[in-house]
Coordinates of C-alpha atoms in Angstrom, one line a residue:
M1 CA -0.1 0.0 0.1
K2 CA 2.9 2.2 0.9
D3 CA 4.6 1.4 -2.4
H4 CA 1.2 2.2 -4.2
D5 CA 1.1 5.8 -2.3
R6 CA 4.4 6.8 -3.2
T7 CA 4.4 5.7 -6.8
N8 CA 0.9 7.8 -6.7
K9 CA 3.0 10.7 -5.3
K10 CA 5.8 10.3 -7.5
F11 CA 3.3 10.5 -10.5
E12 CA 1.7 13.7 -9.2
E13 CA 4.9 15.3 -8.8
E14 CA 6.0 14.3 -12.2
L15 CA 2.8 15.6 -13.5
V16 CA 3.0 18.8 -11.6
E17 CA 6.6 19.1 -13.0
L18 CA 5.1 18.7 -16.4
V19 CA 2.5 21.1 -16.2
Q20 CA 5.2 23.5 -15.1
E21 CA 7.4 22.9 -17.9
I22 CA 4.5 23.3 -20.3
S23 CA 3.4 26.5 -18.8
E24 CA 6.9 27.8 -19.0
L25 CA 7.4 26.7 -22.5
E26 CA 4.0 28.4 -23.4
I27 CA 5.2 31.6 -21.8
S28 CA 8.5 31.3 -23.6
E29 CA 6.7 30.9 -26.9
V30 CA 4.5 34.2 -26.2
K31 CA 7.6 36.1 -25.0
L32 CA 9.8 34.9 -28.4
K33 CA 6.5 35.8 -30.6
R34 CA 6.2 39.3 -29.1
E35 CA 10.2 39.8 -29.3
K36 CA 9.8 38.6 -33.1
E37 CA 6.9 41.2 -33.5
D38 CA 9.0 43.8 -31.9
K39 CA 11.9 43.1 -33.9
E40 CA 10.0 43.1 -37.1
K41 CA 8.5 46.5 -36.4
V42 CA 12.3 47.9 -35.8
L43 CA 13.3 46.6 -38.9
V44 CA 10.5 48.1 -40.8
Q45 CA 10.9 51.3 -39.1
L46 CA 14.7 50.9 -39.9
I47 CA 14.1 50.3 -43.6
Q48 CA 12.0 53.2 -43.9
S49 CA 14.6 55.5 -42.3
V50 CA 17.2 54.2 -44.8
K51 CA 14.9 55.3 -47.4
M52 CA 14.1 58.6 -46.3
A53 CA 17.9 58.9 -45.6
G54 CA 18.1 58.6 -49.3
V55 CA 15.6 61.3 -50.1
E56 CA 17.4 63.7 -47.6
N57 CA 20.5 63.0 -49.8
L58 CA 19.1 63.8 -52.9
A59 CA 17.7 67.3 -51.6
S60 CA 20.7 69.3 -52.8
G61 CA 21.1 67.8 -56.3
I62 CA 17.1 68.1 -56.6
A63 CA 17.1 71.8 -55.8
H64 CA 20.0 72.5 -58.2
E65 CA 18.2 70.6 -61.1
F66 CA 15.2 72.5 -60.3
N67 CA 16.9 75.9 -60.4
N68 CA 18.6 75.0 -63.7
L69 CA 15.5 74.1 -65.2
L70 CA 13.7 77.1 -64.1
Q71 CA 16.3 79.2 -65.4
I72 CA 16.6 77.8 -68.8
M73 CA 12.6 78.4 -69.0
K74 CA 12.6 81.7 -67.5
G75 CA 15.6 82.9 -69.8
H76 CA 14.5 81.9 -73.1
A77 CA 10.8 82.8 -72.4
E78 CA 12.0 86.2 -71.4
F79 CA 14.0 86.8 -74.5
A80 CA 11.4 85.5 -76.9
Q81 CA 9.1 88.1 -75.2
R82 CA 11.5 90.8 -75.9
T83 CA 12.3 90.1 -79.5
K84 CA 8.8 89.1 -80.4
K85 CA 10.5 86.9 -83.3
A86 CA 8.2 83.8 -84.4
E87 CA 11.5 81.6 -84.4
D88 CA 12.4 82.7 -80.7
M89 CA 9.0 82.0 -79.5
E90 CA 8.9 78.5 -81.2
E91 CA 12.2 77.7 -79.6
A92 CA 11.2 79.1 -76.3
L93 CA 8.2 77.0 -76.4
D94 CA 10.1 73.9 -77.5
I95 CA 12.6 74.4 -74.4
V96 CA 9.7 74.9 -71.9
L97 CA 8.1 71.7 -72.9
K98 CA 11.3 69.7 -72.7
A99 CA 12.3 71.2 -69.3
S100 CA 9.0 70.7 -67.8
D101 CA 9.1 67.0 -68.7
K102 CA 12.2 66.8 -66.9
I103 CA 10.6 68.5 -63.9
E104 CA 7.6 66.1 -64.2
N105 CA 10.0 62.9 -63.8
L106 CA 12.1 64.9 -61.0
I107 CA 8.7 65.0 -59.1
K108 CA 7.7 61.6 -59.8
D109 CA 10.9 60.1 -58.6
L110 CA 11.0 62.2 -55.4
L111 CA 7.4 61.3 -54.5
A112 CA 8.1 57.8 -55.5
F113 CA 11.5 57.5 -53.1
S114 CA 9.5 58.9 -50.1
R115 CA 6.6 56.8 -50.3
K116 CA 5.7 53.9 -47.7
E117 CA 4.3 51.3 -50.1
S118 CA 4.3 50.8 -53.6
F119 CA 2.3 49.6 -56.6
E120 CA 2.5 46.1 -58.5
K121 CA 5.2 45.1 -61.0
V122 CA 5.1 46.7 -64.5
L123 CA 6.9 45.5 -67.4
C124 CA 9.6 48.1 -68.5
D125 CA 13.1 48.7 -70.0
I126 CA 15.4 48.7 -66.8
T127 CA 17.2 51.9 -67.9
E128 CA 14.0 53.8 -66.7
P129 CA 14.4 53.5 -63.0
L130 CA 18.0 53.4 -63.6
E131 CA 18.0 56.6 -65.4
S132 CA 15.7 58.4 -62.8
V133 CA 18.2 57.6 -60.0
L134 CA 21.1 59.1 -62.1
S135 CA 19.6 62.1 -63.2
L136 CA 18.9 63.0 -59.4
T137 CA 22.4 61.9 -58.0
E138 CA 24.9 62.9 -60.9
E139 CA 25.2 66.5 -59.7
Q140 CA 26.3 65.2 -56.1
F141 CA 28.9 63.1 -57.9
K142 CA 30.6 66.0 -59.9
E143 CA 30.8 67.7 -56.5
H144 CA 32.9 64.9 -55.1
N145 CA 34.9 64.4 -58.4
I146 CA 33.2 61.2 -59.7
E147 CA 32.5 60.9 -63.3
V148 CA 29.8 58.5 -64.4
D149 CA 30.0 56.8 -67.6
R150 CA 27.1 54.9 -68.8
K151 CA 27.5 51.8 -71.2
Y152 CA 24.0 50.5 -72.1
E153 CA 23.2 47.7 -74.7
K154 CA 19.6 46.7 -75.9
T155 CA 18.0 44.5 -73.6
S156 CA 14.7 42.7 -73.2
A157 CA 12.1 44.4 -70.9
V158 CA 12.2 43.2 -67.0
E159 CA 9.1 43.0 -65.0
I160 CA 9.7 45.0 -61.8
N161 CA 8.1 47.3 -59.0
K162 CA 9.8 50.6 -60.3
V163 CA 9.9 52.2 -56.9
E164 CA 11.5 49.2 -55.1
M165 CA 14.1 49.0 -58.1
Q166 CA 14.8 52.8 -58.0
R167 CA 15.6 52.2 -54.3
V168 CA 17.9 49.4 -55.2
F169 CA 19.8 51.4 -57.8
L170 CA 20.1 54.7 -55.4
N171 CA 21.7 52.3 -52.9
M172 CA 24.2 51.0 -55.2
V173 CA 25.2 54.3 -56.6
N174 CA 25.4 55.7 -53.0
N175 CA 27.5 52.8 -52.0
A176 CA 29.9 53.3 -55.0
R177 CA 30.4 57.0 -54.2
D178 CA 31.1 56.4 -50.6
A179 CA 33.7 54.0 -51.6
M180 CA 35.6 56.6 -53.7
L181 CA 35.3 59.4 -51.0
P182 CA 37.1 61.8 -50.4
M183 CA 39.5 61.1 -53.6
G184 CA 36.9 60.9 -56.2
G185 CA 36.9 58.5 -59.0
N186 CA 34.8 57.0 -61.8
L187 CA 31.7 55.2 -61.7
E188 CA 30.6 53.0 -64.7
V189 CA 27.1 51.9 -64.9
G190 CA 26.4 49.1 -67.3
V191 CA 23.2 47.3 -69.0
K192 CA 23.5 44.1 -70.9
Q193 CA 21.5 41.1 -71.6
A194 CA 23.2 37.8 -70.2
G195 CA 21.5 34.6 -71.4
E196 CA 17.7 35.0 -69.5
N197 CA 18.9 37.7 -67.3
V198 CA 19.2 41.5 -67.7
E199 CA 22.5 42.7 -65.9
V200 CA 22.9 46.2 -64.4
R201 CA 26.6 46.2 -63.2
F202 CA 27.9 49.2 -60.9
T203 CA 31.8 49.5 -61.2
D204 CA 33.7 52.0 -59.1
T205 CA 37.4 52.8 -58.6
G206 CA 37.1 53.0 -55.0
K207 CA 39.3 51.5 -52.1
G208 CA 37.5 47.8 -52.6
I209 CA 36.4 45.5 -50.2
K210 CA 38.6 42.5 -48.5
E211 CA 37.9 38.8 -49.7
A212 CA 37.1 37.9 -46.2
N213 CA 34.1 40.7 -46.1
L214 CA 32.5 40.1 -49.4
R215 CA 30.1 37.1 -48.1
R216 CA 29.0 39.6 -45.3
V217 CA 28.3 42.7 -47.3
F218 CA 24.5 42.0 -47.7
E219 CA 24.1 41.3 -43.8
P220 CA 21.9 43.6 -41.9
F221 CA 24.0 46.5 -40.4
Y222 CA 27.4 45.5 -41.6
T223 CA 29.5 48.2 -43.3
T224 CA 32.9 48.2 -44.7
H225 CA 33.3 51.9 -43.9
V226 CA 35.0 52.7 -40.6
E227 CA 34.3 56.3 -40.4
V228 CA 30.4 56.1 -40.4
E229 CA 29.8 58.8 -37.6
K230 CA 32.2 61.5 -39.4
D231 CA 30.2 61.4 -42.7
S232 CA 26.6 62.1 -42.7
W233 CA 26.4 60.7 -46.2
L234 CA 26.7 57.0 -44.7
K235 CA 23.9 57.2 -42.5
G236 CA 21.9 54.0 -42.9
I237 CA 24.6 52.3 -45.0
G238 CA 24.3 49.4 -42.6
L239 CA 21.0 48.4 -44.1
S240 CA 21.1 49.7 -47.6
L241 CA 22.8 46.7 -49.2
S242 CA 20.6 44.2 -47.1
V243 CA 17.3 45.9 -48.4
S244 CA 18.5 45.9 -51.7
Y245 CA 19.4 42.1 -51.6
R246 CA 16.0 41.4 -50.3
I247 CA 14.1 43.5 -53.1
V248 CA 16.0 42.0 -55.9
K249 CA 15.4 38.4 -54.5
R250 CA 11.7 38.8 -54.1
H251 CA 12.0 39.9 -58.1
G252 CA 13.5 36.6 -58.8
G253 CA 16.8 38.0 -59.2
M254 CA 20.1 38.1 -57.3
I255 CA 22.9 40.5 -56.4
E256 CA 26.6 39.5 -57.0
V257 CA 29.8 41.3 -55.9
E258 CA 33.4 41.2 -57.0
S259 CA 36.2 43.4 -55.7
E260 CA 39.8 43.9 -55.4
I261 CA 41.9 46.0 -52.7
G262 CA 42.9 49.1 -54.1
K263 CA 41.3 48.7 -57.5
G264 CA 37.5 48.8 -56.9
T265 CA 34.3 47.0 -56.6
T266 CA 31.6 45.8 -59.0
F267 CA 28.0 45.1 -57.8
I268 CA 25.9 43.2 -60.6
V269 CA 22.2 43.3 -60.1
K270 CA 20.6 40.2 -62.0
L271 CA 16.9 40.4 -62.9
P272 CA 14.9 37.9 -65.0
A273 CA 14.3 39.1 -68.7
K274 CA 10.6 39.0 -69.9
G275 CA 9.4 39.3 -73.5
E276 CA 10.9 41.3 -76.4
K277 CA 13.9 43.6 -76.5
A278 CA 12.6 46.9 -75.0
E279 CA 14.0 48.8 -78.0
E280 CA 12.2 46.8 -80.5
K281 CA 9.0 47.1 -78.7
R282 CA 9.4 50.7 -78.6
E283 CA 10.0 51.0 -82.5
E284 CA 6.9 48.6 -83.1
R285 CA 4.6 51.4 -81.7
K286 CA 2.5 53.0 -84.3
E287 CA 0.7 56.4 -84.0
M288 CA -2.7 55.9 -83.0
A289 CA -5.5 56.4 -85.5
K290 CA -7.8 59.5 -85.1
P291 CA -10.7 58.4 -82.7
E292 CA -14.4 58.9 -83.7
S293 CA -16.1 62.1 -82.0
K294 CA -17.4 61.7 -78.6
N295 CA -18.9 63.5 -75.7
I296 CA -16.4 64.4 -72.9
L297 CA -16.8 65.9 -69.5
I298 CA -14.0 67.5 -67.6
V299 CA -14.6 68.1 -63.8
D300 CA -11.9 70.0 -61.9
D301 CA -11.9 72.9 -59.9
E302 CA -9.1 74.6 -61.8
E303 CA -10.4 76.2 -64.9
E304 CA -7.4 76.6 -66.8
I305 CA -7.0 72.6 -66.6
C306 CA -10.4 72.3 -67.8
K307 CA -9.7 74.8 -70.7
M308 CA -6.4 73.0 -71.7
F309 CA -8.7 69.6 -72.1
T310 CA -11.0 71.3 -74.1
K311 CA -8.4 73.0 -76.4
W312 CA -6.8 69.7 -76.6
L313 CA -9.7 67.4 -77.2
S314 CA -11.5 69.8 -79.6
L315 CA -8.5 69.4 -81.9
D316 CA -9.6 65.9 -82.8
G317 CA -13.3 66.7 -83.1
H318 CA -14.6 65.8 -79.7
R319 CA -17.4 67.7 -77.9
V320 CA -16.1 68.9 -74.6
K321 CA -18.1 70.5 -71.5
Y322 CA -16.6 71.0 -68.3
A323 CA -17.7 71.5 -64.6
L324 CA -15.8 73.3 -61.8
T325 CA -17.8 71.5 -58.9
G326 CA -19.0 68.1 -58.2
R327 CA -22.7 69.4 -58.1
D328 CA -22.4 71.2 -61.5
A329 CA -21.0 67.8 -63.0
I330 CA -23.9 65.7 -61.6
D331 CA -26.5 68.3 -62.9
L332 CA -24.8 68.3 -66.4
I333 CA -24.8 63.9 -66.5
K334 CA -28.5 64.4 -65.7
K335 CA -29.1 66.7 -68.6
D336 CA -26.7 65.3 -71.2
S337 CA -25.0 62.0 -72.4
F338 CA -21.2 61.5 -72.1
N339 CA -19.2 58.9 -73.3
V340 CA -16.2 60.0 -71.0
V341 CA -15.7 61.8 -67.8
F342 CA -12.3 63.0 -66.2
L343 CA -13.0 63.6 -62.8
D344 CA -10.3 65.2 -60.4
L345 CA -9.5 63.4 -57.2
V346 CA -9.8 66.4 -54.9
M347 CA -12.8 68.6 -55.4
P348 CA -14.6 71.1 -53.3
G349 CA -17.9 70.6 -52.1
V350 CA -19.2 67.0 -52.8
P351 CA -16.6 64.7 -52.4
S352 CA -15.3 63.1 -55.7
I353 CA -16.1 59.6 -54.6
E354 CA -19.7 60.4 -54.1
V355 CA -19.5 62.3 -57.5
L356 CA -18.4 59.1 -59.3
E357 CA -21.1 57.1 -57.6
E358 CA -23.7 59.5 -58.7
I359 CA -22.2 59.5 -62.1
K360 CA -22.3 55.5 -62.8
N361 CA -25.9 55.6 -61.0
I362 CA -27.3 57.8 -63.5
S363 CA -25.4 56.5 -66.7
P364 CA -23.7 53.3 -65.9
E365 CA -22.1 53.2 -69.6
T366 CA -20.2 56.4 -69.0
K367 CA -16.5 55.8 -68.6
V368 CA -14.9 57.6 -65.6
V369 CA -11.2 58.2 -65.3
M370 CA -9.8 59.8 -62.1
I371 CA -7.1 62.3 -62.2
T372 CA -4.7 63.7 -59.5
G373 CA -1.7 65.5 -58.7
K374 CA -0.8 62.8 -55.9
L375 CA 0.7 59.6 -55.9
M376 CA -2.3 57.4 -56.0
D377 CA -2.8 55.4 -52.9
K378 CA -3.1 51.6 -53.6
D379 CA -6.5 51.2 -51.6
L380 CA -7.9 54.3 -52.7
L381 CA -7.6 53.2 -56.3
S382 CA -8.8 49.8 -55.5
D383 CA -11.9 51.4 -53.7
L384 CA -12.2 53.8 -57.0
I385 CA -12.3 51.1 -59.5
Q386 CA -14.8 49.0 -57.4
K387 CA -16.9 52.1 -57.4
G388 CA -16.9 52.3 -61.4
A389 CA -13.6 54.1 -62.2
I390 CA -11.6 52.6 -65.1
G391 CA -8.5 54.0 -64.1
Y392 CA -6.6 57.2 -63.4
L393 CA -4.1 59.7 -65.1
Q394 CA -1.4 61.0 -62.9
K395 CA -0.8 65.0 -63.4
P396 CA 1.5 66.2 -65.2
F397 CA 0.1 64.0 -68.2
K398 CA 0.5 64.4 -72.1
I399 CA -2.3 64.7 -74.6
E400 CA -1.1 61.2 -75.9
D401 CA -2.3 60.0 -72.2
I402 CA -5.8 61.2 -72.9
K403 CA -5.9 60.1 -76.6
E404 CA -5.1 56.7 -75.6
I405 CA -7.8 56.6 -73.0
I406 CA -10.2 57.8 -75.2
G407 CA -9.3 55.6 -78.0

């Protein structure tokens, strides 16, 4: 009997011990889960900090570009206004259009770099996001006695998230610049087709990386620069290559690195090629045929934008009306029939989303295209499409963009 009691007691003790161990394991598991969540939050914040540090570094270069472009436009416009010669006016108009295209790209690139989330992948020429980065950073490179050489070959298109790939290329060129400070040097940026991949190579003439360190360059917080604190340009360098590696890997690609002490380093971004050669695709595009005449309504609180639409579309024989408020737009929809409505996203009075819903209720067959001066939010775009919009135009846009939608 005593043996039986001792056995029961021992069993109870072991059971209690087991329950305690299970409880401790559950507590540990909860702690580990919380720690993991906390680390993930910190990592997301750090990645955003790296991105914003890159934007701050671009500020001086962007200001320089803007001032140059404004000076070019202002100078030629004033000269043409004074001479009043037809050839001077024609030249000034041409220069203003070209300069405004460059300003448009600068603004889009800056907004893209600073945003927290980005859109889906698109098929494009890899030099598009690459050139947007080089155009923003080249002026800074000159200040540091660094020359940029481009060596581009024709390649297939790639399917990428442009915003993320711009971030990768920005990290690559910044890393190359830092490796060549303070003496300066040469950065060669090459693009070529390599089998089923499109390669983008960044070759600097910097100090190089020791062979033992090459395998560690993509580790978070690892840096080959020993004087990070002394140089504000290097803030965030400990994460930039790691972030780039993750982005490229998500795109089904890889980043390789080659280096030799005293001679320099080459980072090679490899991305899967998709479809035909980008250059060939551009050459195949044909001028669109003149579309049939349509009834079009423009809804924007900026009257000059409405007049611009009217002038552009009237040239192709379209019948155009415009409204400066959402309420006026709804009244026009009730009185007349429109094939297409261009609706500004931010309108006084009745919110644009309500105007969109009302238009689709009154005339379900009417196509509604949103227009906006801000970068479109992914969730908002999804909501607009669900409510009946067929898409959106990002200001500033070209007449070809409008024609493509109408056609």
